[in-house]
Amino acid sequence: MTTGTEETTLTIDELAARAGMTVRTVRFYGTKGLLPPPVLGPRRVGHYGREHLARLALIEELQQQGMTLAAIERYVQQLPPDLDAHDLAIHRAVVASWAPDAVETVTRPELERRAGRALGDDDVERLAAMGVVKPDDGADGYRVDLGLLRLGVGLLDVPLSQEAILAARKVLIEHSRSAAHELAQLFRGEVSQRAAQDVKSLSAHMQPLVVQALLTTFQRSLREELRDWLGGVSEEGRSA
């Protein structure tokens, strides 16, 4: 359900389904302070928004990293209280960058559970085209890239053609590989004379920092590009 400003509002049942969790789990996170209280509507029915869904996605990612509930509580408490869904997605992307590549074989019902929504055949085909899932030959299931699943599911609702999404994916992969190669060359020159243990320690510390720097830089660059583009569109509208 959406409001007149297209802000997503969900009941607790809808929120739990979208997050791939049980209502009991969502309520538990609320009692622990991991989830802000809902907005109370008519008949005191609680309504949740994109920020709640993004927080649940972040909590799930932290759990997959092996963090305990107490550690997750400390992590969430350190976040600024006014983060929107976009900012929370950035945090989740940084956390996900710490994880090794994870590909699992799952059944169709399990795929839908992890996606947090029902998936039609067209949806699965789009996910396959994006490289998120792949039918598992010889088994009644799918090979799923867990690091890309939530991103792919989110793209299912984006009003872009499949061709545009794949073209964007190609651009991102090419530029990210180029940036990774150049950064690796830079760091290799800095640590070439150090002991192997020091190199491993530096790599472990640098990876999340580099990813966060790349995400922040890209986010700001994209915001500037969109601002210039939308400004140009407004100028054309006024002159028309």
Coordinates of C-alpha atoms in Angstrom, one line a residue:
M1 CA 0.0 0.0 0.0
T2 CA 1.2 3.5 -0.7
T3 CA 0.1 7.0 0.4
G4 CA -0.5 9.9 -2.0
T5 CA 3.2 10.7 -1.9
E6 CA 4.0 7.1 -2.9
E7 CA 5.5 6.4 0.5
T8 CA 5.2 2.7 1.2
T9 CA 3.1 1.7 4.2
L10 CA 2.9 -1.8 5.4
T11 CA 1.1 -3.7 8.2
I12 CA 3.3 -5.8 10.4
D13 CA 2.2 -8.9 8.5
E14 CA 3.2 -7.3 5.2
L15 CA 6.4 -6.1 6.6
A16 CA 7.3 -9.5 7.9
A17 CA 6.5 -11.1 4.5
R18 CA 8.5 -8.6 2.6
A19 CA 11.5 -9.1 5.0
G20 CA 11.2 -12.9 4.9
M21 CA 10.7 -13.1 8.6
T22 CA 8.0 -14.0 11.0
V23 CA 5.7 -11.4 12.7
R24 CA 7.0 -12.7 16.0
T25 CA 10.6 -11.9 15.0
V26 CA 9.7 -8.4 13.8
R27 CA 8.0 -7.7 17.1
F28 CA 11.0 -9.1 19.0
Y29 CA 13.3 -6.7 17.2
G30 CA 10.9 -3.9 18.1
T31 CA 11.1 -4.7 21.8
K32 CA 14.9 -4.7 21.6
G33 CA 14.9 -1.2 20.1
L34 CA 16.3 -2.4 16.8
L35 CA 13.2 -1.3 14.9
P36 CA 11.6 2.2 15.3
P37 CA 7.9 2.1 16.4
P38 CA 5.3 2.1 13.6
V39 CA 3.1 5.0 12.8
L40 CA -0.3 4.4 14.3
G41 CA -3.2 4.8 11.9
P42 CA -7.0 4.4 12.3
R43 CA -8.0 1.8 15.0
R44 CA -4.4 2.1 16.2
V45 CA -3.1 -0.2 13.4
G46 CA 0.6 0.2 13.1
H47 CA 2.0 1.1 9.7
Y48 CA 5.7 0.5 8.7
G49 CA 7.7 2.2 5.9
R50 CA 10.7 1.7 3.7
E51 CA 13.0 2.6 6.6
H52 CA 11.7 -0.3 8.7
L53 CA 12.2 -2.7 5.8
A54 CA 15.7 -1.4 5.2
R55 CA 16.6 -1.8 8.9
L56 CA 15.4 -5.4 8.9
A57 CA 17.6 -6.1 5.8
L58 CA 20.6 -4.6 7.6
I59 CA 19.9 -6.7 10.7
E60 CA 19.7 -9.8 8.6
E61 CA 23.0 -8.9 6.9
L62 CA 24.6 -8.4 10.3
Q63 CA 23.3 -11.8 11.4
Q64 CA 24.8 -13.5 8.3
Q65 CA 28.1 -12.0 9.2
G66 CA 27.9 -14.0 12.5
M67 CA 27.2 -11.1 14.8
T68 CA 25.4 -11.8 18.1
L69 CA 22.2 -10.1 19.0
A70 CA 24.1 -8.0 21.6
A71 CA 26.6 -6.9 18.9
I72 CA 23.8 -6.0 16.5
E73 CA 22.2 -3.9 19.2
R74 CA 25.4 -2.0 19.7
Y75 CA 25.9 -1.5 16.0
V76 CA 22.3 -0.2 15.5
Q77 CA 22.5 2.1 18.5
Q78 CA 25.5 3.8 17.0
L79 CA 23.6 4.7 13.8
P80 CA 22.2 8.2 13.4
P81 CA 18.5 8.1 14.3
D82 CA 17.4 9.9 11.2
L83 CA 18.8 7.6 8.5
D84 CA 16.4 7.0 5.7
A85 CA 16.0 3.8 3.7
H86 CA 18.6 4.9 1.2
D87 CA 21.3 5.5 3.8
L88 CA 20.5 2.2 5.5
A89 CA 20.9 0.4 2.2
I90 CA 24.4 2.0 1.9
H91 CA 25.2 0.7 5.4
R92 CA 24.0 -2.8 4.4
A93 CA 26.1 -2.7 1.2
V94 CA 29.2 -1.9 3.3
V95 CA 28.4 -4.8 5.7
A96 CA 27.8 -7.2 2.8
S97 CA 31.2 -6.3 1.3
W98 CA 32.8 -8.0 4.3
A99 CA 31.2 -11.4 3.4
P100 CA 32.8 -14.0 1.1
D101 CA 30.9 -14.9 -2.0
A102 CA 28.1 -17.1 -1.1
V103 CA 26.1 -19.3 -3.6
E104 CA 23.6 -21.8 -2.5
T105 CA 21.2 -24.2 -4.1
V106 CA 17.6 -23.6 -3.0
T107 CA 14.1 -24.7 -3.9
R108 CA 11.6 -22.3 -5.5
P109 CA 9.7 -21.9 -2.1
E110 CA 13.0 -21.2 -0.3
L111 CA 14.0 -18.7 -3.1
E112 CA 10.7 -16.9 -2.5
R113 CA 11.1 -16.9 1.2
R114 CA 14.6 -15.4 1.0
A115 CA 13.3 -12.9 -1.6
G116 CA 10.5 -11.9 0.8
R117 CA 7.9 -12.0 -1.9
A118 CA 6.2 -14.3 -4.4
L119 CA 8.1 -14.6 -7.7
G120 CA 6.4 -15.3 -11.0
D121 CA 8.2 -17.1 -13.8
D122 CA 8.9 -13.7 -15.5
D123 CA 10.5 -12.5 -12.2
V124 CA 12.8 -15.6 -12.0
E125 CA 13.8 -15.1 -15.7
R126 CA 14.7 -11.5 -15.0
L127 CA 16.8 -12.5 -12.0
A128 CA 18.5 -15.2 -14.1
A129 CA 19.3 -12.5 -16.8
M130 CA 20.9 -10.4 -14.1
G131 CA 23.0 -13.3 -12.9
V132 CA 21.3 -13.5 -9.5
V133 CA 19.9 -17.0 -10.0
K134 CA 20.6 -19.9 -12.3
P135 CA 18.6 -23.1 -12.7
D136 CA 20.5 -26.0 -11.1
D137 CA 21.0 -28.7 -13.7
G138 CA 20.0 -32.1 -12.4
A139 CA 18.1 -30.7 -9.4
D140 CA 14.8 -29.1 -8.8
G141 CA 16.1 -25.8 -7.6
Y142 CA 18.2 -22.7 -8.3
R143 CA 21.8 -21.6 -7.7
V144 CA 21.4 -18.3 -5.9
D145 CA 24.0 -15.6 -5.4
L146 CA 23.0 -14.5 -1.9
G147 CA 25.0 -11.3 -2.1
L148 CA 23.0 -10.1 -5.1
L149 CA 19.5 -11.6 -4.3
R150 CA 18.1 -8.6 -2.4
L151 CA 19.5 -6.2 -5.0
G152 CA 18.0 -8.2 -7.8
V153 CA 14.6 -8.4 -6.1
G154 CA 14.6 -4.7 -5.6
L155 CA 15.3 -4.1 -9.3
L156 CA 12.2 -6.1 -10.2
D157 CA 10.1 -3.1 -9.2
V158 CA 12.3 -0.5 -10.9
P159 CA 10.6 1.0 -14.0
L160 CA 13.5 0.2 -16.4
S161 CA 13.7 -2.2 -19.3
Q162 CA 15.7 -5.4 -18.9
E163 CA 18.1 -4.1 -21.5
A164 CA 18.7 -0.9 -19.5
I165 CA 19.3 -2.9 -16.3
L166 CA 21.8 -5.2 -18.0
A167 CA 23.6 -2.3 -19.7
A168 CA 23.9 -0.6 -16.3
R169 CA 25.2 -3.8 -14.8
K170 CA 27.9 -4.0 -17.5
V171 CA 29.0 -0.4 -16.9
L172 CA 29.2 -1.0 -13.1
I173 CA 31.2 -4.2 -13.5
E174 CA 33.6 -2.7 -16.0
H175 CA 34.3 0.4 -13.9
S176 CA 34.4 -1.4 -10.6
R177 CA 37.0 -3.9 -12.0
S178 CA 39.1 -1.1 -13.3
A179 CA 38.9 0.8 -10.0
A180 CA 39.7 -2.4 -8.0
H181 CA 42.7 -3.1 -10.3
E182 CA 44.2 0.4 -10.0
L183 CA 43.7 0.4 -6.2
A184 CA 45.3 -3.0 -5.9
Q185 CA 48.3 -1.8 -7.8
L186 CA 48.5 1.3 -5.6
F187 CA 48.3 -0.7 -2.3
R188 CA 50.7 -3.4 -3.7
G189 CA 53.4 -0.7 -4.1
E190 CA 52.9 0.5 -0.5
V191 CA 53.1 -2.9 1.1
S192 CA 55.6 -4.7 -1.1
Q193 CA 58.3 -4.6 1.5
R194 CA 56.2 -5.6 4.5
A195 CA 55.8 -9.0 6.2
A196 CA 53.1 -11.3 4.9
Q197 CA 51.1 -11.0 8.2
D198 CA 51.2 -7.2 8.0
V199 CA 49.9 -7.4 4.4
K200 CA 47.0 -9.7 5.4
S201 CA 46.1 -7.4 8.4
L202 CA 46.1 -4.3 6.2
S203 CA 44.0 -6.0 3.6
A204 CA 41.4 -7.0 6.2
H205 CA 41.2 -3.5 7.5
M206 CA 41.2 -1.8 4.1
Q207 CA 38.5 -3.7 2.3
P208 CA 35.5 -2.4 4.1
L209 CA 37.0 1.1 4.2
V210 CA 37.6 1.1 0.5
V211 CA 34.1 -0.2 -0.2
Q212 CA 32.6 2.5 1.9
A213 CA 34.7 5.2 0.3
L214 CA 33.7 4.0 -3.2
L215 CA 30.0 3.8 -2.2
T216 CA 30.1 7.3 -0.7
T217 CA 32.0 8.8 -3.7
F218 CA 29.7 7.2 -6.2
Q219 CA 26.6 8.2 -4.2
R220 CA 27.6 11.9 -4.2
S221 CA 28.7 11.8 -7.9
L222 CA 25.4 10.2 -8.9
R223 CA 23.4 12.8 -6.8
E224 CA 25.3 15.6 -8.6
E225 CA 24.6 14.1 -12.0
L226 CA 20.9 13.6 -11.2
R227 CA 20.6 17.2 -9.9
D228 CA 22.2 18.6 -13.1
W229 CA 19.9 16.4 -15.2
L230 CA 16.7 17.3 -13.3
G231 CA 17.8 21.0 -13.4
G232 CA 18.1 20.8 -17.1
V233 CA 14.7 19.2 -17.5
S234 CA 13.1 21.9 -15.3
E235 CA 14.8 24.6 -17.5
E236 CA 13.4 23.0 -20.6
G237 CA 9.9 22.8 -19.1
R238 CA 10.0 26.6 -18.3
S239 CA 11.2 27.6 -21.7
A240 CA 8.7 25.3 -23.6

